[in-house]
């Protein structure tokens, strides 16, 4: 499974955009899809909403995973883009930022840490987190919907120090 | 992808093993393969090295993703794997720490040795290999879009980068 993330509000994504921007959207379709925080469907929905709100979206690029930088490096985008919106975890955001150094690279999710999953119960469990989310270690989210769960169903204990 | 390092040298690893142990090398085939520690080839090379040094590796087990608990637990009941996992006294997980946690839970009767340290998430590229771009804060490193080479991170943290044995004569 790898990373756990939740989507940022639309207003957070657009706060650094202007109607003059030429915007490319690029998407991972792995961890963020399992978390329902991103992925191709989210990217297409976001592109539609941005266009409806008067933004100029020039490119919509699905990839398998942005944490493989070759997919990012080889992605074809229009000349003159001024912003890239990244539907991926923070590792994907670093990968996109590595390519597009001189323009805005805007995240669409908040990444909490890394998880295990169990398809039998349909949940993911946060095992190791970035400091900001340490208090959520041990909590579970539903696979594919990304909904936080009140009941914990994955019995794997959290080791000391995680 | 999840970034992990080796905790031990080969010599330190075998120092935790006995010639009487029945050993399974259990490798994930995703992130840890890109970290050049695990994956089918690295697991086989480690198994062959251990065998040549007199250790009893009874199985090399590859799994699609060790962070998925039901896939790990399936090894307890699958006809092809159940007997070996029942007999095993030692499991070496060439996985990230998520995989280690799942394997330790699934096989409580075996000695599951924590052979990797997970240090954050990162980016793989064919020109630079795997790099750590978003470290856990415990590493003392900050976000770096160019990524830290794993050898550099390993040196800083007193760990090792790359495989336990790469198929050459010297581990």
GROMACS .gro file of C-alpha atoms in nm:
model
  333
    1UNK     CA    1   0.000   0.000   0.000
    2UNK     CA    2   0.261   0.263   0.083
    3UNK     CA    3   0.131   0.616   0.154
    4UNK     CA    4  -0.186   0.739   0.323
    5UNK     CA    5  -0.330   1.074   0.220
    6UNK     CA    6  -0.647   1.280   0.234
    7UNK     CA    7  -0.758   1.536  -0.026
    8UNK     CA    8  -0.705   1.909   0.023
    9UNK     CA    9  -1.008   2.138  -0.018
   10UNK     CA   10  -1.061   2.283  -0.366
   11UNK     CA   11  -1.004   2.633  -0.232
   12UNK     CA   12  -0.663   2.532  -0.099
   13UNK     CA   13  -0.565   2.410  -0.447
   14UNK     CA   14  -0.685   2.722  -0.626
   15UNK     CA   15  -0.552   2.981  -0.379
   16UNK     CA   16  -0.221   3.003  -0.565
   17UNK     CA   17  -0.373   2.994  -0.915
   18UNK     CA   18  -0.477   3.283  -1.133
   19UNK     CA   19  -0.715   3.287  -1.430
   20UNK     CA   20  -0.412   3.371  -1.647
   21UNK     CA   21  -0.230   3.050  -1.558
   22UNK     CA   22  -0.187   2.774  -1.815
   23UNK     CA   23  -0.233   2.468  -1.601
   24UNK     CA   24  -0.122   2.106  -1.647
   25UNK     CA   25  -0.265   1.834  -1.426
   26UNK     CA   26  -0.064   1.520  -1.365
   27UNK     CA   27  -0.184   1.221  -1.168
   28UNK     CA   28  -0.057   0.913  -0.994
   29UNK     CA   29  -0.299   0.621  -0.999
   30UNK     CA   30  -0.165   0.409  -0.714
   31UNK     CA   31  -0.170   0.494  -0.341
   32UNK     CA   32  -0.387   0.806  -0.378
   33UNK     CA   33  -0.646   0.604  -0.568
   34UNK     CA   34  -0.669   0.350  -0.284
   35UNK     CA   35  -0.711   0.643  -0.045
   36UNK     CA   36  -0.968   0.813  -0.269
   37UNK     CA   37  -0.763   1.130  -0.233
   38UNK     CA   38  -0.639   1.143  -0.590
   39UNK     CA   39  -0.583   0.943  -0.904
   40UNK     CA   40  -0.712   0.970  -1.258
   41UNK     CA   41  -1.079   1.014  -1.170
   42UNK     CA   42  -1.000   1.288  -0.920
   43UNK     CA   43  -0.775   1.457  -1.175
   44UNK     CA   44  -1.043   1.451  -1.445
   45UNK     CA   45  -1.306   1.582  -1.201
   46UNK     CA   46  -1.069   1.858  -1.089
   47UNK     CA   47  -0.990   1.953  -1.449
   48UNK     CA   48  -1.363   1.984  -1.523
   49UNK     CA   49  -1.426   2.197  -1.215
   50UNK     CA   50  -1.129   2.423  -1.289
   51UNK     CA   51  -1.246   2.476  -1.647
   52UNK     CA   52  -1.600   2.545  -1.529
   53UNK     CA   53  -1.459   2.805  -1.292
   54UNK     CA   54  -1.274   2.981  -1.571
   55UNK     CA   55  -0.924   2.838  -1.536
   56UNK     CA   56  -0.721   2.732  -1.840
   57UNK     CA   57  -0.631   2.363  -1.819
   58UNK     CA   58  -0.403   2.272  -2.109
   59UNK     CA   59  -0.298   1.919  -2.017
   60UNK     CA   60  -0.436   1.624  -1.821
   61UNK     CA   61  -0.174   1.352  -1.776
   62UNK     CA   62  -0.241   1.017  -1.610
   63UNK     CA   63   0.056   0.808  -1.494
   64UNK     CA   64   0.100   0.484  -1.306
   65UNK     CA   65   0.302   0.651  -1.032
   66UNK     CA   66   0.481   0.981  -0.997
   67UNK     CA   67   0.731   0.829  -0.755
   68UNK     CA   68   0.891   0.680  -1.067
   69UNK     CA   69   1.041   0.999  -1.201
   70UNK     CA   70   1.076   0.870  -1.557
   71UNK     CA   71   0.698   0.896  -1.596
   72UNK     CA   72   0.720   1.261  -1.494
   73UNK     CA   73   1.029   1.341  -1.698
   74UNK     CA   74   0.880   1.189  -2.012
   75UNK     CA   75   0.532   1.341  -1.974
   76UNK     CA   76   0.442   1.565  -2.270
   77UNK     CA   77   0.299   1.901  -2.171
   78UNK     CA   78   0.204   2.210  -2.367
   79UNK     CA   79   0.453   2.490  -2.422
   80UNK     CA   80   0.425   2.777  -2.178
   81UNK     CA   81   0.249   2.612  -1.886
   82UNK     CA   82   0.272   2.825  -1.573
   83UNK     CA   83   0.139   2.580  -1.312
   84UNK     CA   84   0.130   2.207  -1.253
   85UNK     CA   85  -0.128   2.050  -1.025
   86UNK     CA   86  -0.020   1.717  -0.881
   87UNK     CA   87  -0.274   1.449  -0.789
   88UNK     CA   88  -0.028   1.234  -0.593
   89UNK     CA   89   0.126   1.199  -0.250
   90UNK     CA   90   0.407   1.424  -0.136
   91UNK     CA   91   0.667   1.193  -0.293
   92UNK     CA   92   0.493   1.248  -0.627
   93UNK     CA   93   0.492   1.619  -0.558
   94UNK     CA   94   0.871   1.612  -0.505
   95UNK     CA   95   0.908   1.422  -0.831
   96UNK     CA   96   0.705   1.682  -1.021
   97UNK     CA   97   0.893   1.964  -0.848
   98UNK     CA   98   1.218   1.808  -0.965
   99UNK     CA   99   1.110   1.852  -1.327
  100UNK     CA  100   0.918   2.181  -1.311
  101UNK     CA  101   1.153   2.395  -1.104
  102UNK     CA  102   1.054   2.740  -1.230
  103UNK     CA  103   0.675   2.723  -1.216
  104UNK     CA  104   0.416   2.659  -0.948
  105UNK     CA  105   0.379   2.292  -0.852
  106UNK     CA  106   0.063   2.261  -0.647
  107UNK     CA  107  -0.026   1.962  -0.426
  108UNK     CA  108  -0.381   1.830  -0.395
  109UNK     CA  109  -0.343   1.596  -0.096
  110UNK     CA  110  -0.199   1.591   0.253
  111UNK     CA  111   0.025   1.289   0.313
  112UNK     CA  112   0.016   1.137   0.662
  113UNK     CA  113   0.261   0.847   0.645
  114UNK     CA  114   0.271   0.482   0.543
  115UNK     CA  115   0.014   0.210   0.593
  116UNK     CA  116  -0.058  -0.158   0.589
  117UNK     CA  117  -0.383  -0.287   0.438
  118UNK     CA  118  -0.609  -0.588   0.471
  119UNK     CA  119  -0.852  -0.653   0.187
  120UNK     CA  120  -1.057  -0.892   0.404
  121UNK     CA  121  -1.170  -0.608   0.626
  122UNK     CA  122  -1.133  -0.340   0.360
  123UNK     CA  123  -0.918  -0.111   0.571
  124UNK     CA  124  -0.576   0.056   0.580
  125UNK     CA  125  -0.394   0.121   0.907
  126UNK     CA  126  -0.146   0.404   0.958
  127UNK     CA  127   0.178   0.246   1.086
  128UNK     CA  128   0.445   0.516   1.053
  129UNK     CA  129   0.360   0.886   1.028
  130UNK     CA  130   0.525   1.219   0.975
  131UNK     CA  131   0.553   1.413   1.302
  132UNK     CA  132   0.247   1.626   1.232
  133UNK     CA  133   0.028   1.314   1.223
  134UNK     CA  134   0.190   1.097   1.492
  135UNK     CA  135  -0.131   1.106   1.695
  136UNK     CA  136  -0.312   0.924   1.413
  137UNK     CA  137  -0.080   0.621   1.413
  138UNK     CA  138  -0.289   0.309   1.465
  139UNK     CA  139  -0.603   0.466   1.316
  140UNK     CA  140  -0.772   0.304   1.016
  141UNK     CA  141  -0.919   0.430   0.690
  142UNK     CA  142  -1.147   0.245   0.449
  143UNK     CA  143  -0.983   0.124   0.130
  144UNK     CA  144  -1.106   0.300  -0.186
  145UNK     CA  145  -1.335   0.545  -0.001
  146UNK     CA  146  -1.071   0.695   0.227
  147UNK     CA  147  -1.322   0.731   0.508
  148UNK     CA  148  -1.177   0.738   0.859
  149UNK     CA  149  -1.296   0.440   1.062
  150UNK     CA  150  -1.405   0.446   1.425
  151UNK     CA  151  -1.352   0.075   1.470
  152UNK     CA  152  -1.009  -0.079   1.428
  153UNK     CA  153  -1.015  -0.409   1.242
  154UNK     CA  154  -0.650  -0.478   1.156
  155UNK     CA  155  -0.493  -0.649   1.458
  156UNK     CA  156  -0.127  -0.586   1.374
  157UNK     CA  157   0.021  -0.400   1.674
  158UNK     CA  158   0.210  -0.073   1.640
  159UNK     CA  159   0.573  -0.132   1.737
  160UNK     CA  160   0.729   0.099   1.992
  161UNK     CA  161   0.886   0.401   1.830
  162UNK     CA  162   0.658   0.412   1.527
  163UNK     CA  163   0.776   0.462  -0.275
  164UNK     CA  164   0.888   0.362   0.071
  165UNK     CA  165   1.258   0.401   0.135
  166UNK     CA  166   1.438   0.146   0.349
  167UNK     CA  167   1.800   0.076   0.436
  168UNK     CA  168   1.979  -0.230   0.566
  169UNK     CA  169   2.029  -0.238   0.941
  170UNK     CA  170   2.321  -0.482   0.926
  171UNK     CA  171   2.622  -0.592   0.728
  172UNK     CA  172   2.611  -0.949   0.601
  173UNK     CA  173   2.842  -1.056   0.885
  174UNK     CA  174   2.618  -0.891   1.144
  175UNK     CA  175   2.320  -1.065   0.989
  176UNK     CA  176   2.467  -1.413   1.004
  177UNK     CA  177   2.576  -1.340   1.359
  178UNK     CA  178   2.208  -1.363   1.448
  179UNK     CA  179   2.161  -1.698   1.277
  180UNK     CA  180   2.244  -2.054   1.376
  181UNK     CA  181   2.336  -2.338   1.142
  182UNK     CA  182   2.039  -2.526   1.290
  183UNK     CA  183   1.791  -2.258   1.189
  184UNK     CA  184   1.540  -2.325   0.916
  185UNK     CA  185   1.536  -1.996   0.733
  186UNK     CA  186   1.284  -1.836   0.501
  187UNK     CA  187   1.383  -1.527   0.308
  188UNK     CA  188   1.057  -1.340   0.255
  189UNK     CA  189   1.083  -1.059   0.005
  190UNK     CA  190   0.842  -0.798  -0.118
  191UNK     CA  191   0.872  -0.709  -0.484
  192UNK     CA  192   0.779  -0.341  -0.479
  193UNK     CA  193   0.955  -0.054  -0.300
  194UNK     CA  194   1.229  -0.266  -0.145
  195UNK     CA  195   1.326  -0.393  -0.489
  196UNK     CA  196   1.380  -0.035  -0.606
  197UNK     CA  197   1.589   0.024  -0.291
  198UNK     CA  198   1.806  -0.264  -0.421
  199UNK     CA  199   1.775  -0.460  -0.097
  200UNK     CA  200   1.496  -0.701  -0.185
  201UNK     CA  201   1.304  -0.842  -0.476
  202UNK     CA  202   1.334  -1.184  -0.633
  203UNK     CA  203   1.695  -1.152  -0.752
  204UNK     CA  204   1.840  -1.003  -0.433
  205UNK     CA  205   1.653  -1.257  -0.221
  206UNK     CA  206   1.793  -1.542  -0.427
  207UNK     CA  207   2.146  -1.403  -0.409
  208UNK     CA  208   2.123  -1.376  -0.030
  209UNK     CA  209   1.980  -1.728  -0.009
  210UNK     CA  210   2.263  -1.870  -0.219
  211UNK     CA  211   2.525  -1.688  -0.012
  212UNK     CA  212   2.375  -1.816   0.313
  213UNK     CA  213   2.359  -2.170   0.174
  214UNK     CA  214   2.720  -2.152   0.062
  215UNK     CA  215   2.811  -2.047   0.417
  216UNK     CA  216   2.632  -2.347   0.561
  217UNK     CA  217   2.295  -2.204   0.657
  218UNK     CA  218   1.969  -2.387   0.588
  219UNK     CA  219   1.750  -2.163   0.373
  220UNK     CA  220   1.437  -2.370   0.324
  221UNK     CA  221   1.243  -2.127   0.108
  222UNK     CA  222   1.270  -1.803  -0.088
  223UNK     CA  223   0.926  -1.646  -0.076
  224UNK     CA  224   0.826  -1.360  -0.304
  225UNK     CA  225   0.516  -1.155  -0.236
  226UNK     CA  226   0.350  -0.888  -0.447
  227UNK     CA  227   0.329  -0.645  -0.157
  228UNK     CA  228   0.420  -0.732   0.203
  229UNK     CA  229   0.223  -0.433   0.335
  230UNK     CA  230  -0.100  -0.620   0.253
  231UNK     CA  231  -0.174  -0.840   0.552
  232UNK     CA  232  -0.407  -1.088   0.385
  233UNK     CA  233  -0.142  -1.169   0.125
  234UNK     CA  234   0.111  -1.236   0.402
  235UNK     CA  235  -0.131  -1.452   0.602
  236UNK     CA  236  -0.225  -1.651   0.293
  237UNK     CA  237   0.119  -1.813   0.322
  238UNK     CA  238  -0.003  -1.991   0.637
  239UNK     CA  239  -0.276  -2.177   0.452
  240UNK     CA  240  -0.167  -2.198   0.088
  241UNK     CA  241  -0.071  -2.554  -0.004
  242UNK     CA  242   0.253  -2.443  -0.166
  243UNK     CA  243   0.380  -2.250   0.135
  244UNK     CA  244   0.210  -2.367   0.456
  245UNK     CA  245   0.453  -2.649   0.540
  246UNK     CA  246   0.765  -2.436   0.497
  247UNK     CA  247   0.624  -2.155   0.709
  248UNK     CA  248   0.523  -2.404   0.977
  249UNK     CA  249   0.875  -2.545   0.988
  250UNK     CA  250   1.062  -2.216   0.969
  251UNK     CA  251   1.246  -2.104   1.281
  252UNK     CA  252   1.376  -1.779   1.128
  253UNK     CA  253   1.222  -1.541   0.875
  254UNK     CA  254   1.431  -1.269   0.714
  255UNK     CA  255   1.191  -1.009   0.569
  256UNK     CA  256   1.351  -0.822   0.281
  257UNK     CA  257   1.066  -0.574   0.306
  258UNK     CA  258   1.004  -0.233   0.455
  259UNK     CA  259   0.908  -0.209   0.820
  260UNK     CA  260   0.539  -0.234   0.724
  261UNK     CA  261   0.616  -0.576   0.580
  262UNK     CA  262   0.815  -0.670   0.887
  263UNK     CA  263   0.522  -0.574   1.111
  264UNK     CA  264   0.282  -0.786   0.906
  265UNK     CA  265   0.515  -1.085   0.894
  266UNK     CA  266   0.591  -1.066   1.268
  267UNK     CA  267   0.218  -1.067   1.339
  268UNK     CA  268   0.139  -1.348   1.096
  269UNK     CA  269   0.417  -1.582   1.210
  270UNK     CA  270   0.456  -1.541   1.586
  271UNK     CA  271   0.630  -1.875   1.631
  272UNK     CA  272   0.926  -1.786   1.411
  273UNK     CA  273   1.210  -1.551   1.496
  274UNK     CA  274   1.143  -1.265   1.254
  275UNK     CA  275   1.455  -1.051   1.231
  276UNK     CA  276   1.415  -0.682   1.157
  277UNK     CA  277   1.676  -0.643   0.884
  278UNK     CA  278   1.563  -0.308   0.736
  279UNK     CA  279   1.506   0.042   0.864
  280UNK     CA  280   1.238   0.252   0.691
  281UNK     CA  281   1.338   0.618   0.667
  282UNK     CA  282   1.067   0.790   0.460
  283UNK     CA  283   0.935   0.804   0.106
  284UNK     CA  284   1.107   0.891  -0.217
  285UNK     CA  285   1.145   0.883  -0.590
  286UNK     CA  286   1.306   0.632  -0.825
  287UNK     CA  287   1.452   0.724  -1.162
  288UNK     CA  288   1.654   0.522  -1.407
  289UNK     CA  289   1.934   0.778  -1.408
  290UNK     CA  290   1.966   0.841  -1.033
  291UNK     CA  291   1.825   0.521  -0.887
  292UNK     CA  292   1.625   0.548  -0.568
  293UNK     CA  293   1.647   0.870  -0.369
  294UNK     CA  294   1.491   0.977  -0.041
  295UNK     CA  295   1.291   1.296  -0.096
  296UNK     CA  296   1.055   1.307   0.203
  297UNK     CA  297   1.238   1.170   0.507
  298UNK     CA  298   1.076   1.090   0.838
  299UNK     CA  299   1.178   1.360   1.084
  300UNK     CA  300   1.370   1.106   1.293
  301UNK     CA  301   1.639   1.106   1.023
  302UNK     CA  302   1.719   1.471   1.089
  303UNK     CA  303   1.678   1.541   0.716
  304UNK     CA  304   1.437   1.778   0.542
  305UNK     CA  305   1.239   1.750   0.218
  306UNK     CA  306   1.469   1.750  -0.084
  307UNK     CA  307   1.321   1.745  -0.436
  308UNK     CA  308   1.649   1.620  -0.583
  309UNK     CA  309   1.655   1.344  -0.327
  310UNK     CA  310   1.925   1.215  -0.097
  311UNK     CA  311   2.125   0.921  -0.234
  312UNK     CA  312   2.058   0.618  -0.016
  313UNK     CA  313   2.430   0.568   0.045
  314UNK     CA  314   2.445   0.916   0.197
  315UNK     CA  315   2.143   0.855   0.419
  316UNK     CA  316   2.280   0.518   0.527
  317UNK     CA  317   2.612   0.670   0.627
  318UNK     CA  318   2.438   0.940   0.830
  319UNK     CA  319   2.218   0.689   1.011
  320UNK     CA  320   2.476   0.413   1.065
  321UNK     CA  321   2.297   0.180   0.827
  322UNK     CA  322   2.383   0.026   0.489
  323UNK     CA  323   2.249   0.084   0.138
  324UNK     CA  324   2.216  -0.181  -0.130
  325UNK     CA  325   2.188  -0.558  -0.108
  326UNK     CA  326   2.305  -0.791   0.169
  327UNK     CA  327   2.486  -0.980  -0.102
  328UNK     CA  328   2.508  -0.875  -0.466
  329UNK     CA  329   2.614  -1.205  -0.615
  330UNK     CA  330   2.983  -1.125  -0.613
  331UNK     CA  331   3.241  -1.313  -0.411
  332UNK     CA  332   3.269  -1.062  -0.126
  333UNK     CA  333   2.955  -0.975   0.068
   0.00000   0.00000   0.00000
